Amino acid sequence: AIHFVHVRSMHENPVAILLLHGWPGTVVELLDLIEPLTNPESGKQAFDVVIPSHPGTGLSGPVSCPGWGVPRTARAYARLMSELGYDSYFVQGGDHGAVLAPHMGRVDPAHVRGIHVNAATVGFMPMGDVDGDTHATLTNLEKRRMESIADFLRDGNGYNVIQTTRPQTIGYGLEDSPVAQLTWIIDKVHAWTHSDSTFADEHYRNRHLANVLIYWLTRTATSAADVIYSGYGELFADPQSSFSNSGVPTGVVVF
């Protein structure tokens, strides 16, 4: 089962856009985009918005069958957009969505008009070693970005390693304790997106709590880790093939 939000624009000549959430996100993290995309200011392009819950995640419910990695998920979303009647569409994704979005161009290049990601690491440009000669040509900004990646791998990547290699071990604990589920998610949200002051904002607090609650009520912590993270091993086993250039125009925003 694939749960999705589908909102059609009332404006003339809308184009379709598929919005792909990340981890530990759900469709909740993208709800605030619906209104400005479907009902934009005068003169701006209007969109029909489709926001799926990834297989095994949130309102799509847990999955027990193997094989729901990035390639199969991308094929399922291409079928979803076709069954909704869209001959062409755009794709936007962040975090795990930034891995999926470029893959949509690889599995459905005849219909994907353009791709936009707000994470330019694994999904668009695979991380790898940078040799000394290349490093010497980098700007100061690029070197700081390299340092940021190194800091993340040293101090912020533990969740990734655990969920990639032991998704069930951590997952059963998260499904048994609401405190564990809350801290597991909010730790990442805090580190990646917001300052302390932002968490005092009632709107964002409610959004984040709703996101956590969806994971808790659907008992998809194990399933989400299994589908999203353990599936990455297949991609990185052959990065040249997995991350090939689809030929679909792709834009990246670097925050």
Short mmCIF file of C-alpha atoms in Angstrom, two decimals:
data_model
loop_
_atom_site.label_atom_id
_atom_site.label_comp_id
_atom_site.label_asym_id
_atom_site.label_seq_id
_atom_site.Cartn_x
_atom_site.Cartn_y
_atom_site.Cartn_z
CA ALA A 1 0.00 0.00 0.00
CA ILE A 2 1.15 3.53 -0.81
CA HIS A 3 -0.53 6.36 1.09
CA PHE A 4 -0.38 9.74 -0.59
CA VAL A 5 -1.72 13.25 -0.37
CA HIS A 6 -3.11 14.58 -3.69
CA VAL A 7 -4.20 18.21 -3.99
CA ARG A 8 -5.24 19.64 -7.35
CA SER A 9 -4.81 23.33 -8.09
CA MET A 10 -7.86 25.39 -8.99
CA HIS A 11 -5.69 27.63 -11.21
CA GLU A 12 -5.41 27.27 -14.97
CA ASN A 13 -2.77 25.00 -16.53
CA PRO A 14 -1.18 23.56 -13.40
CA VAL A 15 1.74 21.17 -13.72
CA ALA A 16 2.22 18.16 -11.47
CA ILE A 17 4.93 17.92 -8.85
CA LEU A 18 5.84 14.89 -6.74
CA LEU A 19 7.21 15.90 -3.32
CA LEU A 20 9.34 13.29 -1.53
CA HIS A 21 9.94 13.52 2.21
CA GLY A 22 13.05 12.37 4.02
CA TRP A 23 13.82 10.44 7.18
CA PRO A 24 12.74 10.82 9.94
CA GLY A 25 10.00 12.65 8.12
CA THR A 26 6.49 11.89 6.92
CA VAL A 27 4.06 13.74 4.68
CA VAL A 28 3.61 16.15 7.63
CA GLU A 29 6.92 17.86 6.91
CA LEU A 30 5.68 18.93 3.46
CA LEU A 31 2.15 20.08 4.30
CA ASP A 32 3.13 23.75 4.47
CA LEU A 33 4.16 23.63 0.79
CA ILE A 34 0.71 22.68 -0.48
CA GLU A 35 -0.95 26.09 -0.31
CA PRO A 36 1.80 28.17 -1.99
CA LEU A 37 2.19 25.55 -4.74
CA THR A 38 -1.49 24.93 -5.50
CA ASN A 39 -2.59 28.53 -4.93
CA PRO A 40 0.40 30.71 -5.85
CA GLU A 41 0.61 34.46 -6.12
CA SER A 42 -0.69 35.99 -9.34
CA GLY A 43 1.55 35.32 -12.31
CA LYS A 44 3.36 32.35 -10.77
CA GLN A 45 3.13 28.75 -11.93
CA ALA A 46 0.52 26.62 -10.15
CA PHE A 47 1.04 22.94 -9.32
CA ASP A 48 -0.96 19.82 -8.62
CA VAL A 49 0.80 18.35 -5.58
CA VAL A 50 1.35 14.66 -4.84
CA ILE A 51 3.06 13.69 -1.56
CA PRO A 52 3.49 9.94 -0.93
CA SER A 53 4.36 8.25 2.33
CA HIS A 54 7.32 6.03 1.46
CA PRO A 55 6.70 2.28 1.54
CA GLY A 56 7.01 0.96 5.07
CA THR A 57 6.85 4.47 6.50
CA GLY A 58 4.11 6.29 8.36
CA LEU A 59 0.64 6.09 6.85
CA SER A 60 1.71 3.62 4.15
CA GLY A 61 2.08 1.16 7.03
CA PRO A 62 4.80 -1.40 7.71
CA VAL A 63 6.03 -3.80 5.06
CA SER A 64 7.44 -7.24 5.70
CA CYS A 65 8.45 -8.24 2.18
CA PRO A 66 12.07 -7.59 1.13
CA GLY A 67 13.12 -5.54 -1.86
CA TRP A 68 11.48 -2.18 -1.19
CA GLY A 69 14.63 -0.21 -1.89
CA VAL A 70 15.09 2.96 -3.95
CA PRO A 71 14.69 1.39 -7.44
CA ARG A 72 11.40 -0.36 -6.63
CA THR A 73 10.04 2.66 -4.78
CA ALA A 74 10.88 4.92 -7.74
CA ARG A 75 9.11 2.55 -10.14
CA ALA A 76 6.05 2.51 -7.85
CA TYR A 77 5.91 6.32 -7.80
CA ALA A 78 6.21 6.46 -11.59
CA ARG A 79 3.21 4.12 -11.77
CA LEU A 80 1.35 6.23 -9.20
CA MET A 81 1.80 9.40 -11.26
CA SER A 82 0.68 7.56 -14.40
CA GLU A 83 -2.43 6.20 -12.71
CA LEU A 84 -3.28 9.70 -11.48
CA GLY A 85 -3.30 10.74 -15.13
CA TYR A 86 -0.10 12.80 -15.38
CA ASP A 87 1.82 12.51 -18.66
CA SER A 88 4.61 14.66 -17.26
CA TYR A 89 5.65 15.91 -13.83
CA PHE A 90 8.41 17.41 -11.73
CA VAL A 91 10.03 15.76 -8.70
CA GLN A 92 11.40 17.43 -5.57
CA GLY A 93 13.09 15.71 -2.64
CA GLY A 94 15.22 16.28 0.42
CA ASP A 95 17.25 13.83 2.52
CA HIS A 96 16.01 10.35 1.51
CA GLY A 97 13.80 12.16 -0.98
CA ALA A 98 17.00 13.53 -2.56
CA VAL A 99 18.12 9.95 -3.19
CA LEU A 100 14.75 8.99 -4.65
CA ALA A 101 14.17 12.10 -6.78
CA PRO A 102 17.14 11.63 -9.16
CA HIS A 103 16.22 7.96 -9.42
CA MET A 104 12.79 8.98 -10.70
CA GLY A 105 14.61 10.48 -13.68
CA ARG A 106 16.41 7.18 -14.25
CA VAL A 107 13.31 4.98 -14.16
CA ASP A 108 10.87 7.38 -15.88
CA PRO A 109 12.88 9.81 -18.06
CA ALA A 110 10.12 10.03 -20.66
CA HIS A 111 7.76 11.68 -18.17
CA VAL A 112 9.92 13.43 -15.55
CA ARG A 113 10.39 17.03 -16.77
CA GLY A 114 12.80 18.15 -14.09
CA ILE A 115 14.23 17.27 -10.68
CA HIS A 116 15.07 19.47 -7.69
CA VAL A 117 16.87 18.34 -4.54
CA ASN A 118 17.90 20.11 -1.36
CA ALA A 119 20.64 17.67 -0.41
CA ALA A 120 23.56 17.33 -2.82
CA THR A 121 25.29 14.29 -1.34
CA VAL A 122 24.26 10.68 -1.95
CA GLY A 123 21.27 11.36 -4.15
CA PHE A 124 22.83 13.67 -6.68
CA MET A 125 26.60 13.56 -6.15
CA PRO A 126 27.83 10.40 -4.40
CA MET A 127 30.25 11.13 -1.58
CA GLY A 128 33.76 9.78 -2.03
CA ASP A 129 37.42 10.46 -1.44
CA VAL A 130 38.80 13.73 -2.77
CA ASP A 131 42.42 13.52 -3.84
CA GLY A 132 44.99 16.12 -2.81
CA ASP A 133 45.21 17.82 -6.19
CA THR A 134 41.44 18.27 -6.35
CA HIS A 135 41.27 19.46 -2.74
CA ALA A 136 43.86 22.14 -3.52
CA THR A 137 41.55 23.62 -6.18
CA LEU A 138 38.55 23.95 -3.84
CA THR A 139 37.35 27.33 -2.63
CA ASN A 140 37.25 28.12 1.07
CA LEU A 141 33.48 27.60 1.04
CA GLU A 142 33.87 24.20 -0.61
CA LYS A 143 36.54 23.21 1.91
CA ARG A 144 34.21 24.15 4.78
CA ARG A 145 31.55 21.95 3.20
CA MET A 146 34.03 19.08 3.05
CA GLU A 147 34.82 19.66 6.72
CA SER A 148 31.11 19.62 7.50
CA ILE A 149 30.74 16.23 5.81
CA ALA A 150 33.72 14.92 7.78
CA ASP A 151 32.21 16.22 11.05
CA PHE A 152 28.92 14.52 10.23
CA LEU A 153 30.58 11.19 9.48
CA ARG A 154 32.57 11.40 12.71
CA ASP A 155 29.89 12.64 15.11
CA GLY A 156 26.44 12.55 13.49
CA ASN A 157 26.24 9.37 11.44
CA GLY A 158 25.56 6.80 14.16
CA TYR A 159 21.82 6.58 13.43
CA ASN A 160 22.64 5.80 9.79
CA VAL A 161 25.06 2.97 10.61
CA ILE A 162 22.65 1.42 13.11
CA GLN A 163 19.62 1.60 10.82
CA THR A 164 21.59 0.34 7.83
CA THR A 165 23.08 -2.66 9.61
CA ARG A 166 20.69 -3.37 12.53
CA PRO A 167 17.30 -1.86 11.61
CA GLN A 168 15.30 -4.38 13.62
CA THR A 169 17.46 -4.12 16.72
CA ILE A 170 16.85 -0.39 17.09
CA GLY A 171 13.38 -0.54 15.53
CA TYR A 172 11.79 -2.83 18.11
CA GLY A 173 13.00 -0.52 20.88
CA LEU A 174 11.56 2.53 19.13
CA GLU A 175 8.22 0.78 18.67
CA ASP A 176 8.12 -0.16 22.35
CA SER A 177 8.95 3.24 23.88
CA PRO A 178 7.35 6.57 22.93
CA VAL A 179 10.20 8.39 24.69
CA ALA A 180 12.75 6.53 22.57
CA GLN A 181 10.79 7.30 19.40
CA LEU A 182 10.52 10.98 20.33
CA THR A 183 14.20 11.45 21.17
CA TRP A 184 15.39 9.40 18.16
CA ILE A 185 13.56 11.73 15.78
CA ILE A 186 13.86 15.08 17.54
CA ASP A 187 17.62 14.64 17.98
CA LYS A 188 17.98 14.61 14.20
CA VAL A 189 15.43 17.36 13.54
CA HIS A 190 17.21 19.60 16.03
CA ALA A 191 20.68 18.87 14.64
CA TRP A 192 19.73 19.31 11.02
CA THR A 193 17.13 22.05 10.79
CA HIS A 194 16.29 24.29 13.72
CA SER A 195 17.74 26.48 16.42
CA ASP A 196 16.54 26.13 20.00
CA SER A 197 14.35 29.20 19.61
CA THR A 198 12.47 27.70 16.67
CA PHE A 199 11.34 24.78 18.79
CA ALA A 200 9.46 27.26 20.96
CA ASP A 201 7.28 28.12 17.95
CA GLU A 202 3.94 26.35 18.45
CA HIS A 203 3.46 25.66 14.73
CA TYR A 204 6.75 23.82 14.35
CA ARG A 205 6.37 22.01 17.65
CA ASN A 206 2.98 20.71 16.53
CA ARG A 207 4.37 19.70 13.14
CA HIS A 208 7.24 17.76 14.70
CA LEU A 209 5.06 16.12 17.34
CA ALA A 210 2.56 15.07 14.65
CA ASN A 211 5.43 13.58 12.67
CA VAL A 212 6.63 11.57 15.67
CA LEU A 213 3.08 10.52 16.49
CA ILE A 214 2.57 9.09 12.99
CA TYR A 215 5.64 6.87 13.41
CA TRP A 216 4.44 5.82 16.85
CA LEU A 217 0.83 5.02 15.94
CA THR A 218 1.72 3.16 12.73
CA ARG A 219 4.60 1.24 14.36
CA THR A 220 6.81 1.84 11.34
CA ALA A 221 10.18 2.62 12.97
CA THR A 222 11.55 -0.83 12.10
CA SER A 223 9.96 -0.96 8.68
CA ALA A 224 11.12 2.54 7.71
CA ALA A 225 14.72 1.81 8.69
CA ASP A 226 14.61 -1.50 6.88
CA VAL A 227 13.20 -0.05 3.67
CA ILE A 228 15.15 3.20 3.56
CA TYR A 229 18.56 2.51 5.04
CA SER A 230 19.28 -1.14 4.49
CA GLY A 231 18.36 -0.58 0.84
CA TYR A 232 21.29 1.81 0.42
CA GLY A 233 23.78 -1.06 0.45
CA GLU A 234 22.50 -2.17 -2.94
CA LEU A 235 22.97 1.32 -4.39
CA PHE A 236 26.51 1.82 -3.16
CA ALA A 237 27.63 -1.62 -4.25
CA ASP A 238 27.74 -0.24 -7.81
CA PRO A 239 27.63 3.58 -7.56
CA GLN A 240 28.58 4.17 -11.21
CA SER A 241 25.44 2.39 -12.33
CA SER A 242 23.18 3.41 -9.42
CA PHE A 243 23.96 7.10 -9.76
CA SER A 244 24.20 7.37 -13.53
CA ASN A 245 23.17 10.60 -15.27
CA SER A 246 19.53 10.31 -16.30
CA GLY A 247 19.69 13.25 -18.67
CA VAL A 248 16.75 14.88 -16.87
CA PRO A 249 17.45 18.54 -15.95
CA THR A 250 18.35 18.60 -12.25
CA GLY A 251 18.67 21.52 -9.86
CA VAL A 252 20.30 21.54 -6.44
CA VAL A 253 19.89 24.06 -3.64
CA VAL A 254 22.77 24.07 -1.14
CA PHE A 255 21.76 25.44 2.26
#
